Tab-separated table of C-alpha atoms and ligand atoms in Angstrom:
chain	number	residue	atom	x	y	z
A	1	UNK	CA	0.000	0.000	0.000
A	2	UNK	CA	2.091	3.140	1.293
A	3	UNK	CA	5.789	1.101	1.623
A	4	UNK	CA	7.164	3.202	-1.034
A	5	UNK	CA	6.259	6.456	0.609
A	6	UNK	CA	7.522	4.953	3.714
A	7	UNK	CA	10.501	4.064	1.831
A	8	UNK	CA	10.854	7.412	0.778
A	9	UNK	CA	10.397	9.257	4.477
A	10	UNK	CA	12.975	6.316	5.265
A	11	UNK	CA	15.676	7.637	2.696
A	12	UNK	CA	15.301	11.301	3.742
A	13	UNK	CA	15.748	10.491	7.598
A	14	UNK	CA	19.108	8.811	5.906
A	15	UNK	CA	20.041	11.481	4.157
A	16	UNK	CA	19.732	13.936	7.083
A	17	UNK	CA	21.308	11.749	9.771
A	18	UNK	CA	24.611	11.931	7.269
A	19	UNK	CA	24.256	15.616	5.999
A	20	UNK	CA	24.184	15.767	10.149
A	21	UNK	CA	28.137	14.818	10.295
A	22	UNK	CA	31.096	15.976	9.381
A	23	UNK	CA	32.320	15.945	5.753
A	24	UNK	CA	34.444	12.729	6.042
A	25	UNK	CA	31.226	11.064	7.136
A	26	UNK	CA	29.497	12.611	4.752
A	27	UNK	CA	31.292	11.674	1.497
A	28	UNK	CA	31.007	7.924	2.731
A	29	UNK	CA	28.574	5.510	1.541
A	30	UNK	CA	25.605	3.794	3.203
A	31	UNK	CA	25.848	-0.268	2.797
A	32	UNK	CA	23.252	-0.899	5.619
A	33	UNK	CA	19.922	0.962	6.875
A	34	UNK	CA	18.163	-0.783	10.333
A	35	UNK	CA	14.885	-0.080	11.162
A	36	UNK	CA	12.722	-1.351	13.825
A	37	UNK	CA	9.464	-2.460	12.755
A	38	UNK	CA	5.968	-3.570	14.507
A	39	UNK	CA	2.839	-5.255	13.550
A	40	UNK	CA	0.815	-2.315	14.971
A	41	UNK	CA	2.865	0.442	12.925
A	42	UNK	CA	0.437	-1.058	10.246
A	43	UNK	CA	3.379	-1.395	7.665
A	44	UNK	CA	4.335	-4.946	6.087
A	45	UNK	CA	8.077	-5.864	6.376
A	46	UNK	CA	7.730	-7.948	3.111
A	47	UNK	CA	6.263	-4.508	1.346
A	48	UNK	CA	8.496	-2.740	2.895
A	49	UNK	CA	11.757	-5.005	1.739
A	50	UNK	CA	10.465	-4.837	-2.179
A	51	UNK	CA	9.508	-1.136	-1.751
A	52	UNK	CA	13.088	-0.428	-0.308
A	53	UNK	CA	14.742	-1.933	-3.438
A	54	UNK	CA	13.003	0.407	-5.807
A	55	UNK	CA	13.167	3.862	-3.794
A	56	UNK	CA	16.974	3.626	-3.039
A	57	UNK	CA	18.112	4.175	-6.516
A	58	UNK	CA	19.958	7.447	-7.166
A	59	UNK	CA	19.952	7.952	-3.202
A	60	UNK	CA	22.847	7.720	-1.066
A	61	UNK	CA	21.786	4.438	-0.062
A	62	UNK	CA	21.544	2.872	-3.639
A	63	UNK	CA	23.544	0.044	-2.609
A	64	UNK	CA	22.690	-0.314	0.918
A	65	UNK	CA	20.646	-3.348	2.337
A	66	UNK	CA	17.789	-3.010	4.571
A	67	UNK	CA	17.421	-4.557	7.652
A	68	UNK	CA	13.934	-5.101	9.629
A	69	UNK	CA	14.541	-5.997	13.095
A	70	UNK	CA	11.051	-7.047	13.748
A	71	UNK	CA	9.798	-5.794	17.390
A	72	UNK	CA	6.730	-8.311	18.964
A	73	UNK	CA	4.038	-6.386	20.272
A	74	UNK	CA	3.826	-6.555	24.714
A	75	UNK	CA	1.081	-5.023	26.585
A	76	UNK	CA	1.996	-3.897	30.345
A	77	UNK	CA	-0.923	-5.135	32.957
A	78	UNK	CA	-0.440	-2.832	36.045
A	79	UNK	CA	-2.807	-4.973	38.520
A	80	UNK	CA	-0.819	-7.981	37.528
A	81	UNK	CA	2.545	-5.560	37.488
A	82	UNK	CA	3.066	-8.551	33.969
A	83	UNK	CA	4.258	-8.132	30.644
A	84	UNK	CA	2.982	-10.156	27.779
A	85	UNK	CA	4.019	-10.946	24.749
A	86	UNK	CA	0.499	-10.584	22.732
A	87	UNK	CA	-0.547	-10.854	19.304
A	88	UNK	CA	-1.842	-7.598	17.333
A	89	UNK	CA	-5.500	-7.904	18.000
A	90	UNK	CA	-5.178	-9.435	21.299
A	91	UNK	CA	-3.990	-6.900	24.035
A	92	UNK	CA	-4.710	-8.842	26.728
A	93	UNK	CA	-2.633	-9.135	29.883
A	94	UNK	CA	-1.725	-13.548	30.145
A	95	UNK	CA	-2.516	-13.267	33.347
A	96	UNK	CA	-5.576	-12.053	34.431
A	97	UNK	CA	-6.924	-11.577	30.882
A	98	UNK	CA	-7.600	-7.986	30.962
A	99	UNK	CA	-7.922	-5.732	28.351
A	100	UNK	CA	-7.221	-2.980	30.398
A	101	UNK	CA	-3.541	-2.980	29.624
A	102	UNK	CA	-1.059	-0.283	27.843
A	103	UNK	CA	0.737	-1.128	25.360
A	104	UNK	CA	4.684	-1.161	25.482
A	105	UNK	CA	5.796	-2.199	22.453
A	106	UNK	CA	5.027	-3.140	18.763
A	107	UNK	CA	3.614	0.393	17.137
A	108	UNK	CA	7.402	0.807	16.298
A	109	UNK	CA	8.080	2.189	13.073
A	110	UNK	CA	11.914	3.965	13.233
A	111	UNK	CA	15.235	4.550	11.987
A	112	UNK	CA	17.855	2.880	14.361
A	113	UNK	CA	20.900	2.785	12.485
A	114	UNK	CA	22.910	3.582	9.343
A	115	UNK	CA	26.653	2.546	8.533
A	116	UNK	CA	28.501	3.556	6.319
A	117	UNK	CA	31.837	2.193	4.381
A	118	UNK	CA	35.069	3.300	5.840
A	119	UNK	CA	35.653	6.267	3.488
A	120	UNK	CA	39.663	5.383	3.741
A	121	UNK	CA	38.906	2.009	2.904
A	122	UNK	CA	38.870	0.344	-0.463
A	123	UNK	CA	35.668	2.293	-2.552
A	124	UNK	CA	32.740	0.236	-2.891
A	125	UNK	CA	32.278	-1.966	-5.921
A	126	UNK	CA	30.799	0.097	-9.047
A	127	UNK	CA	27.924	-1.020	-10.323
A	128	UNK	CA	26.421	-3.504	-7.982
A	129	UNK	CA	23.403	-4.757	-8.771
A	130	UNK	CA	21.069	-4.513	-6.136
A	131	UNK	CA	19.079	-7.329	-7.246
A	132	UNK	CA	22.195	-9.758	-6.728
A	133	UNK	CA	21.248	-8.918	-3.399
A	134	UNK	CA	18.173	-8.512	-2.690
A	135	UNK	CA	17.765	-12.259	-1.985
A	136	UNK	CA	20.371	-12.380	1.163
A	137	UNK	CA	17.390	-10.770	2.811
B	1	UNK	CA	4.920	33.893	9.738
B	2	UNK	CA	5.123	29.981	9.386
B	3	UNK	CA	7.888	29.188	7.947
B	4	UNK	CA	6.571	25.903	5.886
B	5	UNK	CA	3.636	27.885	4.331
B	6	UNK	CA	3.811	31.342	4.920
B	7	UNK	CA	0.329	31.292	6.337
B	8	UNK	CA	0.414	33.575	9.899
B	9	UNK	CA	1.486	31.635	12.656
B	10	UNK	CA	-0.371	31.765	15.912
B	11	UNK	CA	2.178	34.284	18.125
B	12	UNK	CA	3.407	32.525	21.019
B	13	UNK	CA	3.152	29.156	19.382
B	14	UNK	CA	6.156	26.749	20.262
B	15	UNK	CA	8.176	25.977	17.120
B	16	UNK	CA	8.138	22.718	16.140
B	17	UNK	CA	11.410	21.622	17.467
B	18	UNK	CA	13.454	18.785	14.902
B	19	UNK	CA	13.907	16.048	17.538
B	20	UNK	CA	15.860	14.384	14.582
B	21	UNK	CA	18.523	16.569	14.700
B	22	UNK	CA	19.482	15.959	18.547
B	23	UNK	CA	19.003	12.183	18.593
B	24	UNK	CA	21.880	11.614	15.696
B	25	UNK	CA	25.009	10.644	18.074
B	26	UNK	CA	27.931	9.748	16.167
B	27	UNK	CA	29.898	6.341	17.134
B	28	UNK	CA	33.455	5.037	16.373
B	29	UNK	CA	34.420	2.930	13.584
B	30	UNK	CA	32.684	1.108	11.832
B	31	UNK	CA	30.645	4.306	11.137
B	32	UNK	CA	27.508	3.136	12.304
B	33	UNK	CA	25.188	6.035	13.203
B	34	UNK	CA	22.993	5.085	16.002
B	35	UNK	CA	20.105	6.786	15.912
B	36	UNK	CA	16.136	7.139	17.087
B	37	UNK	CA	13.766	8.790	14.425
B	38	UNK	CA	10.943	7.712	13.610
B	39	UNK	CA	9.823	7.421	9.991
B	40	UNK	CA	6.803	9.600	10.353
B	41	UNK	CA	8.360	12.364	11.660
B	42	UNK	CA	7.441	14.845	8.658
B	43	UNK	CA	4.280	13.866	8.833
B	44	UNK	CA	3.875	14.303	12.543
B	45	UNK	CA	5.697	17.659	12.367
B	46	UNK	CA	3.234	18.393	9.823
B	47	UNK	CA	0.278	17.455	11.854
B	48	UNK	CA	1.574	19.401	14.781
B	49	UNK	CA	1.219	22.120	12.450
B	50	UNK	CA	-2.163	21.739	11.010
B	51	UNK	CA	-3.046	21.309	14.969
B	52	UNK	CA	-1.604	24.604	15.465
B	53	UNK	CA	-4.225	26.039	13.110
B	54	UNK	CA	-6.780	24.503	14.456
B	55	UNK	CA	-6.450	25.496	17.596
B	56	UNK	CA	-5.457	29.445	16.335
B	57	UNK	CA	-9.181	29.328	14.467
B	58	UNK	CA	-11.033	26.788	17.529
B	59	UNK	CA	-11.768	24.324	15.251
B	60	UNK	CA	-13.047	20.997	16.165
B	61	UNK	CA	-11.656	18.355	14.061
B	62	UNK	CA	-13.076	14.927	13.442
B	63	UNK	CA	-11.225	12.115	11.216
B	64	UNK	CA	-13.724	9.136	9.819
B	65	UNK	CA	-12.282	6.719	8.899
B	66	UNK	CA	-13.315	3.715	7.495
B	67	UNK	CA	-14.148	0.651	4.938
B	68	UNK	CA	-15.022	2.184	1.249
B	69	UNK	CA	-18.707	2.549	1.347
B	70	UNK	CA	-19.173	2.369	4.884
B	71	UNK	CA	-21.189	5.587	4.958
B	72	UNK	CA	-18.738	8.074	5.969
B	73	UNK	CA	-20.764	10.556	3.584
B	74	UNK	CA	-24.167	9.583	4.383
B	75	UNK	CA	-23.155	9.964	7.522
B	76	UNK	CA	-21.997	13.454	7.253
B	77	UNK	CA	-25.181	14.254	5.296
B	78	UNK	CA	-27.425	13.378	8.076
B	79	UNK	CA	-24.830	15.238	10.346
B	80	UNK	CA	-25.678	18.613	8.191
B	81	UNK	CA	-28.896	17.949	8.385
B	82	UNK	CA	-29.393	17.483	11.674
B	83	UNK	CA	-26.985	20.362	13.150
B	84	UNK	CA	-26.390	22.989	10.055
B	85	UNK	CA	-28.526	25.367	11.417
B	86	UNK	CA	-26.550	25.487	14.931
B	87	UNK	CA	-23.148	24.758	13.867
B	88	UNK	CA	-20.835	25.858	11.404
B	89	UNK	CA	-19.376	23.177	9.647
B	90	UNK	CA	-16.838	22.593	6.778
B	91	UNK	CA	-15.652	19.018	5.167
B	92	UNK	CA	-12.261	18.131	3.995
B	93	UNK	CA	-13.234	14.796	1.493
B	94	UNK	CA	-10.115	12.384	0.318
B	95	UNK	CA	-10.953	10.152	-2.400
B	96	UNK	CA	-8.816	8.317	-4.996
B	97	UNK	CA	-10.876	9.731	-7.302
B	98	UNK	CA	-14.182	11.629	-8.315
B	99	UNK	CA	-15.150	15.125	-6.564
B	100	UNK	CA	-19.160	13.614	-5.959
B	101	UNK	CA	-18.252	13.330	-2.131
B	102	UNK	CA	-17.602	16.865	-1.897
B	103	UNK	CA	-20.201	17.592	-4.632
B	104	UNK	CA	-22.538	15.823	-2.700
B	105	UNK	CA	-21.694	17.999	1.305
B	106	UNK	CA	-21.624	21.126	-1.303
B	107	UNK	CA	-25.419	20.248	-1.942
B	108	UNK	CA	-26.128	20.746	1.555
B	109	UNK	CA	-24.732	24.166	1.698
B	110	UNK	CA	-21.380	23.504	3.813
B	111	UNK	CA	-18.103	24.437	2.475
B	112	UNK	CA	-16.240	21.626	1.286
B	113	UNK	CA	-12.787	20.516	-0.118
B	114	UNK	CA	-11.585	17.555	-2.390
B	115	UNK	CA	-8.604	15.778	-2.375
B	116	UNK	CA	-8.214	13.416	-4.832
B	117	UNK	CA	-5.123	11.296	-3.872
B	118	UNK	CA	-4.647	9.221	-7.370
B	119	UNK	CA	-2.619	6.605	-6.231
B	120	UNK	CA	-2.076	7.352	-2.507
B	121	UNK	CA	-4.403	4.933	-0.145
B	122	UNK	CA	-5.124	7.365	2.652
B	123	UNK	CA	-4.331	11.310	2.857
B	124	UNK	CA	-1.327	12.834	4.995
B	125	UNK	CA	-0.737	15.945	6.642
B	126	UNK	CA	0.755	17.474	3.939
B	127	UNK	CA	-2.227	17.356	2.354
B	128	UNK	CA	-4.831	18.340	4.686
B	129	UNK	CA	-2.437	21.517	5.280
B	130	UNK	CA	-3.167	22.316	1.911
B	131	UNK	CA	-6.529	22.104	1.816
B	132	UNK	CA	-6.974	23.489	5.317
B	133	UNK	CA	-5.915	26.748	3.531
B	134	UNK	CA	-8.517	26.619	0.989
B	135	UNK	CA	-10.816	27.241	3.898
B	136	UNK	CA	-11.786	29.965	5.549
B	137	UNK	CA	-11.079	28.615	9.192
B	138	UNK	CA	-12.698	31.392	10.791
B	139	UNK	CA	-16.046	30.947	9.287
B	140	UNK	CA	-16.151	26.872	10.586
B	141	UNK	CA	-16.733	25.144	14.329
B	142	UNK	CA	-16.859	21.791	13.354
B	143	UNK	CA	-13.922	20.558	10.216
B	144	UNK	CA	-14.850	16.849	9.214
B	145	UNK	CA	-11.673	15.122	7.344
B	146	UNK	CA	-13.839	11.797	5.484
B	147	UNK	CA	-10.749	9.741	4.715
B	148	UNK	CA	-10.020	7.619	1.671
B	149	UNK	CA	-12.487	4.575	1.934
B	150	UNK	CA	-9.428	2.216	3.811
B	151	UNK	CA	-9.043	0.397	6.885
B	152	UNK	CA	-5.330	-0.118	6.123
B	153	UNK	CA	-2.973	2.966	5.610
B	154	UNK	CA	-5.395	5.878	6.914
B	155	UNK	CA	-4.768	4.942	10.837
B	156	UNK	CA	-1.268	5.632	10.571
B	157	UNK	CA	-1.019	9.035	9.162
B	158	UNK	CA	-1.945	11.986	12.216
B	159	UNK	CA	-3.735	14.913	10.396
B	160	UNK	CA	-4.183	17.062	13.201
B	161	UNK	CA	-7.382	15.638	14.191
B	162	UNK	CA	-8.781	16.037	17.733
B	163	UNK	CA	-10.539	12.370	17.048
B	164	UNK	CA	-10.844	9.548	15.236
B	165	UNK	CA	-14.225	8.133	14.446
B	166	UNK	CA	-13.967	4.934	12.837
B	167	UNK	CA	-17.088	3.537	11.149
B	168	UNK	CA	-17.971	-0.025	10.509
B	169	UNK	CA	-21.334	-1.273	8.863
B	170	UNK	CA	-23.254	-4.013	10.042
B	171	UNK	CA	-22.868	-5.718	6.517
B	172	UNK	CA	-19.269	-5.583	7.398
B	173	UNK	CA	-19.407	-8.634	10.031
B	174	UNK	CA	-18.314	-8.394	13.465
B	175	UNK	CA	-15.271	-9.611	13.032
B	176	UNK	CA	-13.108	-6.358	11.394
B	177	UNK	CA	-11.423	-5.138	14.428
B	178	UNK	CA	-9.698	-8.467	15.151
B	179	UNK	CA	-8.954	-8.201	11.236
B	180	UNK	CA	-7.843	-4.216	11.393
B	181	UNK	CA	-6.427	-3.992	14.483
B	182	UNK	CA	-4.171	-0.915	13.608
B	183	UNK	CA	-7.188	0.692	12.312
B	184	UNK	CA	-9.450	0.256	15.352
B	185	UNK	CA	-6.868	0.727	17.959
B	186	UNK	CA	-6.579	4.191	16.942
B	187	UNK	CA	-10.249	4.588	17.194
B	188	UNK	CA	-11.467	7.574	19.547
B	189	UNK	CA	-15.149	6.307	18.876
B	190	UNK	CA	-16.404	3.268	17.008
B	191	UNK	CA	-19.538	3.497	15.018
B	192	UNK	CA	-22.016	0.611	14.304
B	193	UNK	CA	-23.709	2.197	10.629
B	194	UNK	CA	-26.224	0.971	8.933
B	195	UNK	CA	-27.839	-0.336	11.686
B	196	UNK	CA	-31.493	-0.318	10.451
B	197	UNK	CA	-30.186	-3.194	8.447
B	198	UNK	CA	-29.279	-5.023	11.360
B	199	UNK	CA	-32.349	-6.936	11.624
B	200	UNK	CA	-31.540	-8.339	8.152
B	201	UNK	CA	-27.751	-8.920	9.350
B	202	UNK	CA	-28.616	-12.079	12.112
B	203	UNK	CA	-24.949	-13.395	12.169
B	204	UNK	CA	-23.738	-9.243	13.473
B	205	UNK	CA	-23.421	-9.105	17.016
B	206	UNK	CA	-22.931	-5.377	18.642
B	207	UNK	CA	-21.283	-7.025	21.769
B	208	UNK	CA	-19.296	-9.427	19.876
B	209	UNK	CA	-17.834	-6.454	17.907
B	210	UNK	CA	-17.359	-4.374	20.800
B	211	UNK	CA	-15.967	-7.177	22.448
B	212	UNK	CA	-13.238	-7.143	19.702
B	213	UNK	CA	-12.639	-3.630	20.013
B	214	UNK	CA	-11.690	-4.335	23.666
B	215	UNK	CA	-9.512	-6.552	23.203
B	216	UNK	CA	-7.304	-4.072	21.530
B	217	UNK	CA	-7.044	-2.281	24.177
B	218	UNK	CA	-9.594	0.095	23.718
B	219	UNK	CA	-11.927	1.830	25.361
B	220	UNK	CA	-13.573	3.842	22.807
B	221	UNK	CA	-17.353	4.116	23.056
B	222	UNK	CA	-19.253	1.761	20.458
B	223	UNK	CA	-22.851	3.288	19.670
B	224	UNK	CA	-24.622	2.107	16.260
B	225	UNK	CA	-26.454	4.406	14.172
B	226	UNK	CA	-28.289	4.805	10.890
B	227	UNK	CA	-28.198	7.309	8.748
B	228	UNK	CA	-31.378	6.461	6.671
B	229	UNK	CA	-33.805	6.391	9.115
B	230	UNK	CA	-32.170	9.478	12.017
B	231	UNK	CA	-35.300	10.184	13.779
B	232	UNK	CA	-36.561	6.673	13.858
B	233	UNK	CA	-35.221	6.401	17.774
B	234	UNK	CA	-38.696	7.946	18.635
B	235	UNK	CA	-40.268	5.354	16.812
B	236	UNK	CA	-38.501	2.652	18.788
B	237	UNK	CA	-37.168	1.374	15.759
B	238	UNK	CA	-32.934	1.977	15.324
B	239	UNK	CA	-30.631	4.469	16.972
B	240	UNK	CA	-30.998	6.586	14.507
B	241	UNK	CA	-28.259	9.376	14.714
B	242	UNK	CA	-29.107	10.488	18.589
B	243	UNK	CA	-25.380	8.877	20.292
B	244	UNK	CA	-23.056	10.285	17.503
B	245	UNK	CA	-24.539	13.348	17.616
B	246	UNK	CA	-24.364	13.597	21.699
B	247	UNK	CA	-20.978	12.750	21.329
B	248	UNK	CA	-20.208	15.383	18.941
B	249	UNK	CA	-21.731	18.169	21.574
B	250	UNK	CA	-19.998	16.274	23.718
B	251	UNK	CA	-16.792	17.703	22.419
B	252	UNK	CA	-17.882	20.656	21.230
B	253	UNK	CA	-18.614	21.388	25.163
B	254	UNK	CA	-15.218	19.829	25.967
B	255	UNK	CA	-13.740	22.218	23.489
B	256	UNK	CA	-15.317	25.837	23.825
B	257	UNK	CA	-13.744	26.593	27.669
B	258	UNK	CA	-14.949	30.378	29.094
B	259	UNK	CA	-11.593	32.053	27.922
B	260	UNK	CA	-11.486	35.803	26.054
B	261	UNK	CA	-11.394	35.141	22.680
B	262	UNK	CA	-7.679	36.025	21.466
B	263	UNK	CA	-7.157	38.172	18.349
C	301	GTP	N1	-29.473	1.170	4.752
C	301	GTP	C1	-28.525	2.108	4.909
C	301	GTP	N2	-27.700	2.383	3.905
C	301	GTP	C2	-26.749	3.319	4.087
C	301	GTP	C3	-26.589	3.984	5.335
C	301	GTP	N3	-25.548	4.841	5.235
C	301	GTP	C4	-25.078	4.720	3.967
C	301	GTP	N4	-25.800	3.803	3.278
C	301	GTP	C5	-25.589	3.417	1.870
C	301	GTP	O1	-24.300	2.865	1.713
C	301	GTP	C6	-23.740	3.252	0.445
C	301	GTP	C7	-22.392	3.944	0.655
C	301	GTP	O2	-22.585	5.102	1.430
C	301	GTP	P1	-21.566	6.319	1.451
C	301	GTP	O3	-22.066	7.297	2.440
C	301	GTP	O4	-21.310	6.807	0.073
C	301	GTP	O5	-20.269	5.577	1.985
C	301	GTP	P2	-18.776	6.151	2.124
C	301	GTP	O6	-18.177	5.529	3.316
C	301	GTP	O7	-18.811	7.647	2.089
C	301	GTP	O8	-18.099	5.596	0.790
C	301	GTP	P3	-16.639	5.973	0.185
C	301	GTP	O9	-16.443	7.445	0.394
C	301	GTP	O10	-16.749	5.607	-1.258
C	301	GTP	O11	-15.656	5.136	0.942
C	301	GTP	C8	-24.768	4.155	-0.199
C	301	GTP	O12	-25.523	3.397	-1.102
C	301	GTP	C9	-25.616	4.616	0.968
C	301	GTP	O13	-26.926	4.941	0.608
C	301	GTP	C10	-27.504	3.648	6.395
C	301	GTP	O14	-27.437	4.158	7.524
C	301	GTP	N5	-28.435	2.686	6.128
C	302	MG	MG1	-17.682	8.970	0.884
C	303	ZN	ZN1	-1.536	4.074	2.380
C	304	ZN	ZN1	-3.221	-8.837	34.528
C	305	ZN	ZN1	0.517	26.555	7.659
């Protein structure tokens, strides 16, 4: 549905994050973007992945992979002072069964990382195809 | 002056503060930038922005949300009729494509806006901005925003809404909030439509949906309503329109507080 204009919100937050350093930094090249993703942010990692490998081209990140650390969705129950691990459409503490719970995780939708090659280090291959790969992921 | 738009900004208005910029923290080799940012923050800085408007003109601003043909429009005909005369409202319609939702407010004398999205699934902040400003803000009370027919993408993109009012039909089945549950999580109020069909619809159960809606958490009131029949509550038949609409003074109350009225 929306991945690509997620992708695209994705690539700017890049983009800043490097324009952010100092020049060194900022002539280098990304080879890996981590996000942290949850059920409840409503976006599909699979979407996402695909979208990713059409909106990086002529971006910084053009040969950078994409990694989706996936973050399960837990619910806190303060009567039971529990957390449970829950799925999407049932926020329910394990315990008691309440619904009357807040939810501590999963909603996640966020930039965590981005590396970048050593800019002394050997230059990244020309060329690459990203398709070659996309299938590691 | 706002410095996105060049629209007057409300004086004494916090600037929207770039929460990116402070959370980039640099680490040693092997150049990995750690960061914290999440990937709607445009669109929430954008949204805090619309807000800001909002609140500069006291505008109440309701989201609906829903399945396509759900009756977000009926809906917000039956609205018009029922308070026009009272309160000044405006409508903000997102479509993929077609201007008849508008066309069809327009017919009821309110002020109304289309967006036509093409390809995009649900509208964003961006967009509302832009149509906020083909409104005059100071002539409205009550802004509806009727959403692209979706019960996907539209929950995850903040407008600058006060609310949320998610609608689902009793032809729908009970079951959609179990199905949705990003969609009716974010629900300030759930809405039960259609509901003079209900005796038609023997396998929808109001508790069994609400019960769903629980389960995610939520605590959003769950009234059903009908749009084609809104006065029929005297006749003991359906709910006609009678809880949505006590909701809606509801917040209108909440919102209009005894303070001078600011230049
Ligand atoms: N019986 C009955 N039909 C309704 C009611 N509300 C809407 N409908 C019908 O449902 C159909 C869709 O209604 P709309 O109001 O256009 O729905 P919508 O959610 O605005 O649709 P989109 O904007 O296309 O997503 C129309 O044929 C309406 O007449 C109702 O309360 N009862
Ligand atoms: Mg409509
Ligand atoms: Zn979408
Ligand atoms: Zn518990
Ligand atoms: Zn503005």
């Amino acid at each position: 549905m929306h991945e690509l204009s997620i992708c695209q919100s994705l690539l700017k937050e890049v983009a800043r994050a490097i324009a952010n350093q100092s020049e060194v930094q900022s002539k280098a090249v990304v080879t890996a973007v981590d996000i942290a993703l949850g059920p409840l942010s409503g976006v599909d990692p699979g979407q996402l992945l695909r979208a990713f490998e059409l909106a990086r081209w002529g971006t910084l990140a053009e040969t950078a992979v994409l990694r989706i650390e996936p973050v399960p969705v837990t619910v806190w129950c303060a009567e039971c002072e529990t957390e449970s691990t829950v799925p999407p459409n049932a926020l329910v503490c394990s315990m008691c069964g309440t619904w009357r719970v807040s939810l501590r995780s999963g909603a996640d939708l966020s930039l965590r990382s981005v590396t970048l090659s050593d800019p002394d280090g050997p230059a990244p291959k020309e060329g690459t195809c990203p398709e070659e790969k996309a299938d590691v992921y | 002056m706002c410095t996105e738009c060049g629209c007057p900004f409300p004086p004494g208005m916090v600037k929207i503060t770039t929460a990116a910029q402070k959370a980039v923290n640099l680490v040693a080799p092997p150049h990995t930038l750690e960061l914290h940012t999440s990937l709607m923050r445009a669109n929430v800085e954008t949204a805090a922005h619309n807000r800001a408007h909002f609140a500069w003109a006291d505008v109440l601003v309701i989201n609906l949300m829903s399945a396509p043909g759900s009756g977000k429009t009926s809906l917000l005909e039956a609205t018009i009729e029922a308070l026009g005369n009272r309160v000044r409202i405006g409508v903000i319609e997102g479509d993929l494509e077609t201007e008849n939702d508008a066309a069809r407010i327009r017919a009821k004398g309110v002020p109304a806006v289309q967006i036509t999205t093409g390809q995009a699934c649900h509208l964003d902040a961006t967009m509302i901005h832009g149509a906020l400003h083909q409104l005059d803000l100071s002539q409205i009370d009550l802004l509806f925003i009727e959403n692209v027919g979706n019960l996907v993408c539209p929950a995850g993109f903040d407008l600058g809404q006060d609310a949320n009012v998610v609608l689902l039909s009793v032809t729908e089945g009970d079951d959609k909030p179990s199905k949705y549950p990003v969609m009716f999580r974010a629900a300030d109020l759930v809405l039960l439509t259609k509901a003079d069909l209900a005796p038609h619809m023997d396998d929808f159960s109001l508790d069994r949906a609400t019960s769903n809606i629980r389960r995610l958490a939520n605590d959003a009131p769950v009234h059903a309503v009908s749009a084609r029949r809104p006065n029929s509550l005297t006749q003991g038949l359906t709910p006609g329109l009678t809880p949505w609409l006590d909701w809606l003074e509801g917040e209108l109350d909440r919102r209009s507080f005894p303070m001078e009225d600011t230049p």
